[in-house]
Amino acid sequence: MNTSDSEEELCNERTSLMTGSPPISSYHVETGLPSSMDTQTKRRRPVTNQSNNRETHHEGVSTERDSTADSEDEELSLKYGAKHVIMLFVPVTLCMIVVIATIKSVSFYTEKGGQLIYTPFTEDTTSVGQRLLNSVLNTLIMISVIVVMTIFLVVLYKYRCYKFIHGWLILSSLMLLFWFSFLYLGEVFKTYNVAMDYPTLALVIWNFGAVGMVCIHWKGPLQLQQAYLIVISALMALVFIKYLPEWSAWVILGAISVYDLIAVLCPKGPLRMLVETAQERNEPIFPALIYSSAMIWMVGMTEQSAVQQPSHQERNSDEEVGQSHHDNTEDNRNVVVPETEVHGTQSRTSSAEELEEERGIKLGLGDFIFYSVLVGKASATASGDWNTTLACFVAILIGLCLTLLLLAIFKKALPALPISITFGLVFYFSTDNLVRPFMDNLATHQFYI
Amino acid sequence: MTVAVFFGCSFIAFGPAFALFIFTIARDPLRVIILIAGAFFWLLSLLLSSLVWFIAMKASNDKDQQLQRGLLIFGVMFSVLLQEVFRFAYYKLLRKASEGLAALSEDERSPISVQQMAYVAGLGFGIMSGAFSMINILADSLGPGIVGIHGESQYYFLTSAFMTMAVTLLHTFWGVVFFDGCENRRWWVIAVVVALHLLVSGLTFLNPIYEGSLPPAYVILVSMAVWSFFSCGGSLQNIQQLLTCRKNDAGSEVAS
């Protein structure tokens, strides 16, 4: 495990943190990270989102010159705040676009294909009440699985079973990068009637998967890594969209937001405990698969070290992040991502050198996955079609923006799911039931508002 | 109903807005956020107005076509008014945010001026309004079908695209003028904007007699463009300078 590496980095970061005088606002938003990927298509896994802390680290950039007052720092942090919001908008948008494009073109993901073992109750019942009851039961099962996995992860972390977690993560990402992308590619080929021979396919999948493993777990160009993380989140979200029955999906989304809220804010919440444990040990909480948007860049350091820095961090984060997927056992991916220390590298040292930090922002993959599940379900099942999808998309982005704003105000770990998912759900149901008939009627008569 | 129709109509409807976005907004994160928040506010206004219309529709007789049409007209008018109310609310919010940003900055100036915010907010409203009007139509145009098979107009897609473009740009200009009116406390400006919006929407009731709705909408568009240009500080001199400077620069570049 890279703890030693991370510790070294941490030390560096720490000292740099200490020396820097400007107020460093390191915000972490813990948005649960759902990291693991599903182990099997048959089984659904609870997505990591919830269990893990999703943390979006939002780091304010602190200025170097300590002489300048707080206001300049605050202004910079706001300016960078806006930049960081955009740095999150872009990947979230890309992930959603991939999911929506797939849902609209590949019909496989909208066909009924059975359900995962985590949602055993069927929704093909005769009465509405029964269906509602079944979906609530499904949700209860799913959420309890997630809770159990989170606690399991916390226990593992507490007792320093790093190798286990490490192996778990590697296996998870292996499964996602090879198997799920193979299935996805197969479905795309079927849709477009492309004839592909197995040797070529094997070559393509092998290359894709191998480069992905290297990029995610080791070093790689930042953009490639980001691209892989987006693709992984999209694949995971597609699996959820396919195997979650309709009503259960909505109830699960709602329940997960509530769970996220509880787990991150309550003193005895598992995520919070994870964060605190990591802080006690001065380790980066295992960064569950976290999407990171920027490199740390230090002038005055050698280029080599500068390049290594981010990959180290990413690496740590990857390992830690729970990619829980994993076969049979339901692993949750909970990953708490404590990013403070990890991000701490960005602090600047004072006077001696000019250090510039290009702080990035990190968001847990679980958030990506759940946002995409919401938008994907909206585009798959809504009769209002594109209007509903667009409305959910805007709602989620605004929720993300508000979450980051709250983060800047409160400066402590906050869950990133609740606001976005709430807005998304509200807009989905209201657009589908209220706005759609209105807009349809307007379009029929060609009235414009 | 071909791919050509799809691309043509989408470029007509969204081309100007997209170009404006790429060239003026995409580079500045704060503007992108204001744009998306503007889209969100428009969406909220649409939501509330459709709620009102839906209640009215459900409470009334389904079979009476005239009544339903009347209710739809009422829905449109109410929606227009609500959109303007939300535009005002967004103005208030942006003012507060601007004051906050100014207070935090070193030189007491906000990083973005009210006129820029007005433009971006207007564009946000316009893009969302255009998208909601046009996207389902565009999606349908990709599929099979015959336009106007029951005797309606053949030019449905084309006129929708042109109307959408007009409405998008109109929202942008209305945003600029509206905010300017609020800033300088000229309430008649706000009243004129609301009236024009009602007029443009009202003219669409004449569809499919497109001569009654499209040309007037474009006339209003051009006049709004001129008005907003002058209201945010433009002048004939600016235009002249722009053109002559261009020529000068071109000359100097060639020379050097």
Short mmCIF file of N, CA and C in Angstrom, two decimals, chain A residues 32-191:
data_model
loop_
_atom_site.label_atom_id
_atom_site.label_comp_id
_atom_site.label_asym_id
_atom_site.label_seq_id
_atom_site.Cartn_x
_atom_site.Cartn_y
_atom_site.Cartn_z
N GLY A 32 -20.04 11.01 -0.36
CA GLY A 32 -19.70 9.62 -0.24
C GLY A 32 -19.13 9.13 -1.50
N LEU A 33 -18.29 8.28 -1.40
CA LEU A 33 -17.73 7.76 -2.59
C LEU A 33 -18.21 6.40 -2.72
N PRO A 34 -18.75 6.21 -3.73
CA PRO A 34 -19.15 4.88 -3.94
C PRO A 34 -18.13 4.40 -4.79
N SER A 35 -17.40 3.63 -4.33
CA SER A 35 -16.41 3.23 -5.22
C SER A 35 -16.62 1.93 -5.75
N SER A 36 -16.83 1.06 -5.21
CA SER A 36 -16.68 -0.15 -5.91
C SER A 36 -17.60 -0.36 -7.02
N MET A 37 -17.22 -1.15 -7.78
CA MET A 37 -18.04 -1.41 -8.89
C MET A 37 -18.68 -2.68 -8.67
N ASP A 38 -19.58 -2.95 -9.38
CA ASP A 38 -20.32 -4.13 -9.17
C ASP A 38 -19.53 -5.27 -9.46
N THR A 39 -19.69 -6.20 -8.69
CA THR A 39 -18.93 -7.38 -8.93
C THR A 39 -19.54 -8.15 -10.04
N GLN A 40 -20.74 -8.24 -10.01
CA GLN A 40 -21.30 -9.03 -11.07
C GLN A 40 -22.53 -8.39 -11.56
N THR A 41 -22.80 -8.64 -12.72
CA THR A 41 -24.00 -8.02 -13.22
C THR A 41 -25.18 -8.59 -12.52
N LYS A 42 -25.10 -9.77 -12.12
CA LYS A 42 -26.24 -10.34 -11.46
C LYS A 42 -26.47 -9.71 -10.17
N ARG A 43 -25.49 -9.37 -9.48
CA ARG A 43 -25.65 -8.81 -8.23
C ARG A 43 -25.51 -7.46 -8.33
N ARG A 44 -26.25 -6.74 -7.67
CA ARG A 44 -26.14 -5.42 -7.75
C ARG A 44 -25.56 -5.01 -6.64
N ARG A 45 -24.74 -4.16 -6.70
CA ARG A 45 -24.14 -3.69 -5.66
C ARG A 45 -24.49 -2.46 -5.31
N PRO A 46 -24.53 -2.32 -4.13
CA PRO A 46 -24.90 -0.98 -3.79
C PRO A 46 -23.79 -0.13 -4.22
N VAL A 47 -24.11 0.88 -4.65
CA VAL A 47 -23.07 1.71 -5.15
C VAL A 47 -22.43 2.34 -4.04
N THR A 48 -21.28 2.55 -4.28
CA THR A 48 -20.51 3.06 -3.22
C THR A 48 -20.95 4.35 -2.78
N ASN A 49 -21.59 4.98 -3.51
CA ASN A 49 -21.85 6.29 -3.10
C ASN A 49 -22.07 6.47 -1.74
N GLN A 50 -22.97 5.81 -1.32
CA GLN A 50 -23.28 6.18 -0.04
C GLN A 50 -22.43 5.81 0.99
N SER A 51 -22.01 4.66 0.91
CA SER A 51 -21.28 4.27 2.06
C SER A 51 -20.04 5.04 2.20
N ASN A 52 -19.49 5.35 1.11
CA ASN A 52 -18.24 6.01 1.32
C ASN A 52 -18.43 7.45 1.49
N ASN A 53 -17.47 7.96 2.03
CA ASN A 53 -17.62 9.36 2.18
C ASN A 53 -17.23 9.85 0.89
N ARG A 54 -17.98 10.63 0.46
CA ARG A 54 -17.62 11.19 -0.74
C ARG A 54 -17.08 12.43 -0.33
N GLU A 55 -15.98 12.64 -0.74
CA GLU A 55 -15.50 13.92 -0.36
C GLU A 55 -15.14 14.68 -1.55
N THR A 56 -15.60 15.75 -1.54
CA THR A 56 -15.13 16.59 -2.60
C THR A 56 -14.31 17.55 -1.87
N HIS A 57 -13.19 17.60 -2.24
CA HIS A 57 -12.37 18.52 -1.58
C HIS A 57 -12.43 19.73 -2.33
N HIS A 58 -12.71 20.62 -1.66
CA HIS A 58 -12.73 21.88 -2.33
C HIS A 58 -11.69 22.67 -1.66
N GLU A 59 -10.73 22.94 -2.37
CA GLU A 59 -9.71 23.66 -1.65
C GLU A 59 -9.63 25.04 -2.16
N GLY A 60 -9.60 25.82 -1.26
CA GLY A 60 -9.46 27.20 -1.65
C GLY A 60 -8.00 27.39 -1.90
N VAL A 61 -7.76 28.28 -2.68
CA VAL A 61 -6.37 28.53 -2.92
C VAL A 61 -5.94 29.61 -1.99
N SER A 62 -4.93 29.39 -1.39
CA SER A 62 -4.50 30.45 -0.50
C SER A 62 -3.40 31.20 -1.19
N THR A 63 -3.43 32.39 -0.97
CA THR A 63 -2.42 33.17 -1.65
C THR A 63 -1.13 33.06 -0.93
N GLU A 64 -0.19 33.40 -1.64
CA GLU A 64 1.10 33.28 -1.07
C GLU A 64 1.50 34.40 -0.20
N ARG A 65 1.16 35.53 -0.66
CA ARG A 65 1.63 36.63 0.13
C ARG A 65 0.84 36.74 1.39
N ASP A 66 1.47 36.56 2.48
CA ASP A 66 0.69 36.61 3.69
C ASP A 66 0.32 38.00 4.05
N SER A 67 1.05 38.93 3.52
CA SER A 67 0.75 40.28 3.93
C SER A 67 -0.64 40.68 3.49
N THR A 68 -1.04 40.21 2.37
CA THR A 68 -2.36 40.61 1.93
C THR A 68 -3.38 40.11 2.90
N ALA A 69 -4.37 40.90 2.97
CA ALA A 69 -5.36 40.58 3.99
C ALA A 69 -6.17 39.36 3.62
N ASP A 70 -6.98 39.00 4.53
CA ASP A 70 -7.87 37.88 4.32
C ASP A 70 -8.71 38.09 3.10
N SER A 71 -9.09 39.33 2.89
CA SER A 71 -10.02 39.57 1.81
C SER A 71 -9.47 39.13 0.48
N GLU A 72 -8.20 39.36 0.30
CA GLU A 72 -7.65 38.94 -0.98
C GLU A 72 -7.70 37.43 -1.08
N ASP A 73 -7.40 36.80 0.04
CA ASP A 73 -7.48 35.36 0.04
C ASP A 73 -8.87 34.91 -0.26
N GLU A 74 -9.79 35.60 0.38
CA GLU A 74 -11.17 35.19 0.17
C GLU A 74 -11.57 35.42 -1.27
N GLU A 75 -11.10 36.52 -1.80
CA GLU A 75 -11.49 36.79 -3.17
C GLU A 75 -10.91 35.73 -4.08
N LEU A 76 -9.65 35.45 -3.86
CA LEU A 76 -9.03 34.42 -4.68
C LEU A 76 -9.75 33.11 -4.48
N SER A 77 -10.10 32.85 -3.23
CA SER A 77 -10.73 31.56 -3.02
C SER A 77 -12.08 31.52 -3.69
N LEU A 78 -12.71 32.67 -3.79
CA LEU A 78 -13.99 32.66 -4.50
C LEU A 78 -13.77 32.52 -5.99
N LYS A 79 -12.76 33.19 -6.48
CA LYS A 79 -12.50 33.09 -7.91
C LYS A 79 -12.13 31.67 -8.22
N TYR A 80 -11.25 31.14 -7.40
CA TYR A 80 -10.89 29.76 -7.63
C TYR A 80 -12.06 28.88 -7.33
N GLY A 81 -12.90 29.34 -6.43
CA GLY A 81 -14.10 28.57 -6.14
C GLY A 81 -14.93 28.40 -7.38
N ALA A 82 -15.09 29.47 -8.13
CA ALA A 82 -15.88 29.37 -9.36
C ALA A 82 -15.20 28.43 -10.34
N LYS A 83 -13.88 28.57 -10.39
CA LYS A 83 -13.14 27.71 -11.31
C LYS A 83 -13.28 26.25 -10.92
N HIS A 84 -13.25 26.00 -9.61
CA HIS A 84 -13.38 24.63 -9.17
C HIS A 84 -14.75 24.07 -9.44
N VAL A 85 -15.75 24.93 -9.33
CA VAL A 85 -17.09 24.46 -9.63
C VAL A 85 -17.15 24.02 -11.09
N ILE A 86 -16.55 24.80 -11.95
CA ILE A 86 -16.55 24.43 -13.37
C ILE A 86 -15.73 23.16 -13.58
N MET A 87 -14.65 23.04 -12.83
CA MET A 87 -13.84 21.82 -12.97
C MET A 87 -14.61 20.59 -12.57
N LEU A 88 -15.63 20.77 -11.78
CA LEU A 88 -16.50 19.63 -11.47
C LEU A 88 -17.65 19.51 -12.45
N PHE A 89 -18.15 20.65 -12.92
CA PHE A 89 -19.26 20.60 -13.87
C PHE A 89 -18.88 19.79 -15.10
N VAL A 90 -17.67 20.03 -15.60
CA VAL A 90 -17.30 19.41 -16.86
C VAL A 90 -17.30 17.88 -16.76
N PRO A 91 -16.61 17.27 -15.79
CA PRO A 91 -16.66 15.81 -15.76
C PRO A 91 -18.03 15.24 -15.45
N VAL A 92 -18.78 15.92 -14.56
CA VAL A 92 -20.12 15.42 -14.28
C VAL A 92 -20.97 15.46 -15.55
N THR A 93 -20.85 16.56 -16.28
CA THR A 93 -21.59 16.68 -17.54
C THR A 93 -21.18 15.60 -18.52
N LEU A 94 -19.87 15.38 -18.63
CA LEU A 94 -19.39 14.36 -19.57
C LEU A 94 -19.93 12.98 -19.21
N CYS A 95 -19.88 12.66 -17.93
CA CYS A 95 -20.38 11.36 -17.50
C CYS A 95 -21.85 11.21 -17.84
N MET A 96 -22.61 12.28 -17.56
CA MET A 96 -24.03 12.21 -17.87
C MET A 96 -24.27 12.09 -19.36
N ILE A 97 -23.49 12.79 -20.14
CA ILE A 97 -23.67 12.71 -21.59
C ILE A 97 -23.41 11.30 -22.08
N VAL A 98 -22.35 10.67 -21.55
CA VAL A 98 -22.05 9.30 -21.97
C VAL A 98 -23.23 8.39 -21.61
N VAL A 99 -23.73 8.54 -20.40
CA VAL A 99 -24.84 7.68 -19.97
C VAL A 99 -26.08 7.92 -20.81
N ILE A 100 -26.41 9.18 -21.04
CA ILE A 100 -27.61 9.49 -21.81
C ILE A 100 -27.47 8.99 -23.25
N ALA A 101 -26.30 9.21 -23.84
CA ALA A 101 -26.10 8.77 -25.22
C ALA A 101 -26.27 7.25 -25.31
N THR A 102 -25.72 6.54 -24.33
CA THR A 102 -25.85 5.09 -24.35
C THR A 102 -27.29 4.67 -24.17
N ILE A 103 -27.97 5.26 -23.22
CA ILE A 103 -29.36 4.89 -22.97
C ILE A 103 -30.21 5.12 -24.21
N LYS A 104 -29.95 6.22 -24.89
CA LYS A 104 -30.80 6.54 -26.04
C LYS A 104 -30.51 5.67 -27.24
N SER A 105 -29.28 5.18 -27.34
CA SER A 105 -28.98 4.45 -28.56
C SER A 105 -28.95 2.94 -28.36
N VAL A 106 -28.39 2.50 -27.23
CA VAL A 106 -28.29 1.06 -27.01
C VAL A 106 -29.49 0.62 -26.20
N SER A 107 -30.34 -0.18 -26.82
CA SER A 107 -31.58 -0.49 -26.12
C SER A 107 -31.39 -1.52 -25.01
N PHE A 108 -30.25 -2.16 -24.98
CA PHE A 108 -29.99 -3.18 -23.97
C PHE A 108 -30.21 -2.65 -22.56
N TYR A 109 -29.79 -1.39 -22.35
CA TYR A 109 -29.83 -0.87 -20.99
C TYR A 109 -31.20 -0.42 -20.55
N THR A 110 -32.15 -0.45 -21.46
CA THR A 110 -33.49 -0.10 -21.03
C THR A 110 -34.41 -1.32 -21.02
N GLU A 111 -33.87 -2.46 -21.44
CA GLU A 111 -34.69 -3.67 -21.41
C GLU A 111 -34.69 -4.28 -20.03
N LYS A 112 -35.78 -4.94 -19.73
CA LYS A 112 -35.82 -5.60 -18.43
C LYS A 112 -34.91 -6.82 -18.48
N GLY A 113 -33.97 -6.90 -17.57
CA GLY A 113 -33.08 -8.05 -17.64
C GLY A 113 -32.93 -8.76 -16.35
N GLY A 114 -33.93 -8.66 -15.52
CA GLY A 114 -33.76 -9.30 -14.23
C GLY A 114 -33.31 -8.28 -13.22
N GLN A 115 -33.22 -8.75 -12.01
CA GLN A 115 -32.86 -7.82 -10.95
C GLN A 115 -31.67 -8.35 -10.18
N LEU A 116 -31.04 -7.47 -9.49
CA LEU A 116 -29.91 -7.90 -8.70
C LEU A 116 -30.40 -8.53 -7.42
N ILE A 117 -29.46 -9.20 -6.81
CA ILE A 117 -29.84 -9.92 -5.60
C ILE A 117 -30.14 -8.98 -4.46
N TYR A 118 -29.70 -7.74 -4.61
CA TYR A 118 -29.95 -6.80 -3.53
C TYR A 118 -31.33 -6.23 -3.58
N THR A 119 -32.02 -6.46 -4.68
CA THR A 119 -33.39 -5.96 -4.78
C THR A 119 -34.27 -7.13 -5.17
N PRO A 120 -34.49 -8.02 -4.25
CA PRO A 120 -35.17 -9.27 -4.61
C PRO A 120 -36.65 -9.15 -4.91
N PHE A 121 -37.28 -8.11 -4.40
CA PHE A 121 -38.72 -8.02 -4.60
C PHE A 121 -39.03 -7.48 -5.98
N THR A 122 -39.94 -8.14 -6.62
CA THR A 122 -40.25 -7.72 -7.98
C THR A 122 -41.25 -6.58 -7.98
N GLU A 123 -41.26 -5.84 -9.07
CA GLU A 123 -42.22 -4.76 -9.14
C GLU A 123 -43.35 -5.06 -10.11
N ASP A 124 -43.42 -6.30 -10.54
CA ASP A 124 -44.50 -6.66 -11.47
C ASP A 124 -45.71 -7.10 -10.69
N THR A 125 -46.20 -6.25 -9.85
CA THR A 125 -47.33 -6.67 -9.01
C THR A 125 -48.61 -6.05 -9.52
N THR A 126 -49.67 -6.52 -8.99
CA THR A 126 -50.96 -6.08 -9.51
C THR A 126 -51.39 -4.74 -8.96
N SER A 127 -51.11 -4.54 -7.70
CA SER A 127 -51.62 -3.28 -7.14
C SER A 127 -50.49 -2.29 -6.89
N VAL A 128 -50.90 -1.06 -6.86
CA VAL A 128 -49.93 0.02 -6.64
C VAL A 128 -49.32 -0.08 -5.26
N GLY A 129 -50.17 -0.40 -4.29
CA GLY A 129 -49.68 -0.48 -2.92
C GLY A 129 -48.62 -1.54 -2.76
N GLN A 130 -48.87 -2.69 -3.40
CA GLN A 130 -47.91 -3.78 -3.31
C GLN A 130 -46.59 -3.37 -3.95
N ARG A 131 -46.71 -2.68 -5.07
CA ARG A 131 -45.49 -2.26 -5.76
C ARG A 131 -44.68 -1.30 -4.90
N LEU A 132 -45.41 -0.40 -4.27
CA LEU A 132 -44.73 0.57 -3.41
C LEU A 132 -44.04 -0.14 -2.25
N LEU A 133 -44.79 -1.09 -1.69
CA LEU A 133 -44.21 -1.83 -0.57
C LEU A 133 -42.95 -2.57 -1.00
N ASN A 134 -43.03 -3.20 -2.17
CA ASN A 134 -41.86 -3.93 -2.65
C ASN A 134 -40.68 -3.02 -2.88
N SER A 135 -40.94 -1.85 -3.41
CA SER A 135 -39.80 -0.97 -3.67
C SER A 135 -39.19 -0.47 -2.37
N VAL A 136 -40.06 -0.24 -1.38
CA VAL A 136 -39.51 0.20 -0.09
C VAL A 136 -38.67 -0.91 0.53
N LEU A 137 -39.16 -2.14 0.41
CA LEU A 137 -38.39 -3.26 0.95
C LEU A 137 -37.06 -3.40 0.23
N ASN A 138 -37.10 -3.26 -1.08
CA ASN A 138 -35.85 -3.33 -1.84
C ASN A 138 -34.87 -2.28 -1.35
N THR A 139 -35.40 -1.10 -1.13
CA THR A 139 -34.53 -0.01 -0.67
C THR A 139 -33.93 -0.33 0.68
N LEU A 140 -34.78 -0.87 1.58
CA LEU A 140 -34.26 -1.20 2.90
C LEU A 140 -33.12 -2.19 2.82
N ILE A 141 -33.31 -3.18 1.96
CA ILE A 141 -32.26 -4.19 1.84
C ILE A 141 -30.99 -3.55 1.30
N MET A 142 -31.15 -2.76 0.27
CA MET A 142 -29.98 -2.13 -0.35
C MET A 142 -29.25 -1.23 0.63
N ILE A 143 -30.00 -0.43 1.34
CA ILE A 143 -29.36 0.51 2.25
C ILE A 143 -28.68 -0.24 3.38
N SER A 144 -29.30 -1.31 3.85
CA SER A 144 -28.64 -2.03 4.94
C SER A 144 -27.38 -2.71 4.46
N VAL A 145 -27.42 -3.17 3.21
CA VAL A 145 -26.19 -3.74 2.66
C VAL A 145 -25.10 -2.68 2.63
N ILE A 146 -25.48 -1.51 2.21
CA ILE A 146 -24.50 -0.43 2.14
C ILE A 146 -23.96 -0.09 3.52
N VAL A 147 -24.85 -0.02 4.48
CA VAL A 147 -24.40 0.31 5.83
C VAL A 147 -23.43 -0.75 6.34
N VAL A 148 -23.81 -2.00 6.11
CA VAL A 148 -22.94 -3.09 6.58
C VAL A 148 -21.57 -3.00 5.93
N MET A 149 -21.57 -2.75 4.65
CA MET A 149 -20.29 -2.65 3.96
C MET A 149 -19.47 -1.49 4.46
N THR A 150 -20.15 -0.39 4.71
CA THR A 150 -19.39 0.76 5.21
C THR A 150 -18.74 0.43 6.53
N ILE A 151 -19.54 -0.17 7.39
CA ILE A 151 -19.00 -0.49 8.70
C ILE A 151 -17.85 -1.49 8.57
N PHE A 152 -18.03 -2.44 7.68
CA PHE A 152 -16.97 -3.42 7.42
C PHE A 152 -15.69 -2.71 6.99
N LEU A 153 -15.86 -1.76 6.12
CA LEU A 153 -14.71 -1.02 5.63
C LEU A 153 -14.05 -0.22 6.75
N VAL A 154 -14.89 0.39 7.57
CA VAL A 154 -14.33 1.16 8.68
C VAL A 154 -13.54 0.25 9.61
N VAL A 155 -14.13 -0.92 9.86
CA VAL A 155 -13.44 -1.88 10.73
C VAL A 155 -12.11 -2.30 10.12
N LEU A 156 -12.15 -2.60 8.84
CA LEU A 156 -10.92 -2.99 8.16
C LEU A 156 -9.87 -1.90 8.27
N TYR A 157 -10.34 -0.69 8.09
CA TYR A 157 -9.40 0.42 8.13
C TYR A 157 -8.84 0.59 9.54
N LYS A 158 -9.73 0.46 10.52
CA LYS A 158 -9.28 0.64 11.90
C LYS A 158 -8.23 -0.37 12.28
N TYR A 159 -8.42 -1.59 11.81
CA TYR A 159 -7.46 -2.62 12.17
C TYR A 159 -6.36 -2.78 11.14
N ARG A 160 -6.23 -1.74 10.31
CA ARG A 160 -5.09 -1.65 9.41
C ARG A 160 -4.94 -2.83 8.46
N CYS A 161 -6.04 -3.32 7.96
CA CYS A 161 -5.95 -4.41 6.99
C CYS A 161 -5.79 -3.81 5.60
N TYR A 162 -4.73 -3.11 5.41
CA TYR A 162 -4.57 -2.38 4.16
C TYR A 162 -4.46 -3.28 2.96
N LYS A 163 -3.79 -4.41 3.14
CA LYS A 163 -3.61 -5.30 2.00
C LYS A 163 -4.94 -5.79 1.47
N PHE A 164 -5.80 -6.11 2.41
CA PHE A 164 -7.13 -6.60 2.02
C PHE A 164 -7.85 -5.55 1.19
N ILE A 165 -7.82 -4.34 1.70
CA ILE A 165 -8.52 -3.27 0.99
C ILE A 165 -7.89 -3.04 -0.37
N HIS A 166 -6.60 -3.05 -0.36
CA HIS A 166 -5.86 -2.87 -1.61
C HIS A 166 -6.27 -3.90 -2.64
N GLY A 167 -6.26 -5.16 -2.20
CA GLY A 167 -6.63 -6.24 -3.12
C GLY A 167 -8.06 -6.10 -3.60
N TRP A 168 -8.90 -5.73 -2.68
CA TRP A 168 -10.30 -5.54 -2.99
C TRP A 168 -10.47 -4.51 -4.10
N LEU A 169 -9.78 -3.41 -3.93
CA LEU A 169 -9.88 -2.36 -4.93
C LEU A 169 -9.37 -2.79 -6.29
N ILE A 170 -8.24 -3.48 -6.26
CA ILE A 170 -7.68 -3.89 -7.55
C ILE A 170 -8.63 -4.84 -8.26
N LEU A 171 -9.17 -5.76 -7.50
CA LEU A 171 -10.09 -6.71 -8.11
C LEU A 171 -11.31 -6.00 -8.65
N SER A 172 -11.79 -5.05 -7.91
CA SER A 172 -12.94 -4.29 -8.37
C SER A 172 -12.67 -3.59 -9.68
N SER A 173 -11.58 -2.90 -9.73
CA SER A 173 -11.35 -2.14 -10.96
C SER A 173 -11.03 -3.07 -12.12
N LEU A 174 -10.45 -4.22 -11.82
CA LEU A 174 -10.21 -5.20 -12.88
C LEU A 174 -11.52 -5.61 -13.51
N MET A 175 -12.46 -5.94 -12.62
CA MET A 175 -13.74 -6.38 -13.12
C MET A 175 -14.40 -5.31 -13.95
N LEU A 176 -14.36 -4.10 -13.45
CA LEU A 176 -15.03 -3.04 -14.17
C LEU A 176 -14.38 -2.76 -15.49
N LEU A 177 -13.06 -2.66 -15.48
CA LEU A 177 -12.37 -2.27 -16.71
C LEU A 177 -12.42 -3.35 -17.77
N PHE A 178 -12.42 -4.59 -17.38
CA PHE A 178 -12.39 -5.62 -18.40
C PHE A 178 -13.77 -6.17 -18.70
N TRP A 179 -14.40 -6.68 -17.68
CA TRP A 179 -15.64 -7.38 -17.95
C TRP A 179 -16.77 -6.45 -18.37
N PHE A 180 -16.99 -5.42 -17.61
CA PHE A 180 -18.11 -4.56 -17.94
C PHE A 180 -17.90 -3.82 -19.23
N SER A 181 -16.69 -3.44 -19.51
CA SER A 181 -16.50 -2.75 -20.77
C SER A 181 -16.63 -3.72 -21.93
N PHE A 182 -16.29 -4.97 -21.71
CA PHE A 182 -16.50 -5.98 -22.75
C PHE A 182 -18.00 -6.14 -23.04
N LEU A 183 -18.79 -6.22 -21.97
CA LEU A 183 -20.23 -6.35 -22.17
C LEU A 183 -20.79 -5.11 -22.87
N TYR A 184 -20.29 -3.96 -22.44
CA TYR A 184 -20.78 -2.71 -23.03
C TYR A 184 -20.46 -2.67 -24.51
N LEU A 185 -19.23 -3.00 -24.83
CA LEU A 185 -18.82 -2.97 -26.23
C LEU A 185 -19.64 -3.95 -27.05
N GLY A 186 -19.91 -5.11 -26.45
CA GLY A 186 -20.73 -6.10 -27.14
C GLY A 186 -22.10 -5.55 -27.48
N GLU A 187 -22.70 -4.86 -26.51
CA GLU A 187 -24.03 -4.31 -26.76
C GLU A 187 -24.01 -3.22 -27.81
N VAL A 188 -22.96 -2.40 -27.77
CA VAL A 188 -22.86 -1.33 -28.77
C VAL A 188 -22.72 -1.93 -30.17
N PHE A 189 -21.91 -2.99 -30.27
CA PHE A 189 -21.75 -3.62 -31.58
C PHE A 189 -23.06 -4.22 -32.06
N LYS A 190 -23.80 -4.80 -31.13
CA LYS A 190 -25.09 -5.37 -31.54
C LYS A 190 -26.02 -4.29 -32.04
N THR A 191 -26.01 -3.15 -31.36
CA THR A 191 -26.92 -2.08 -31.76
C THR A 191 -26.60 -1.57 -33.15
#
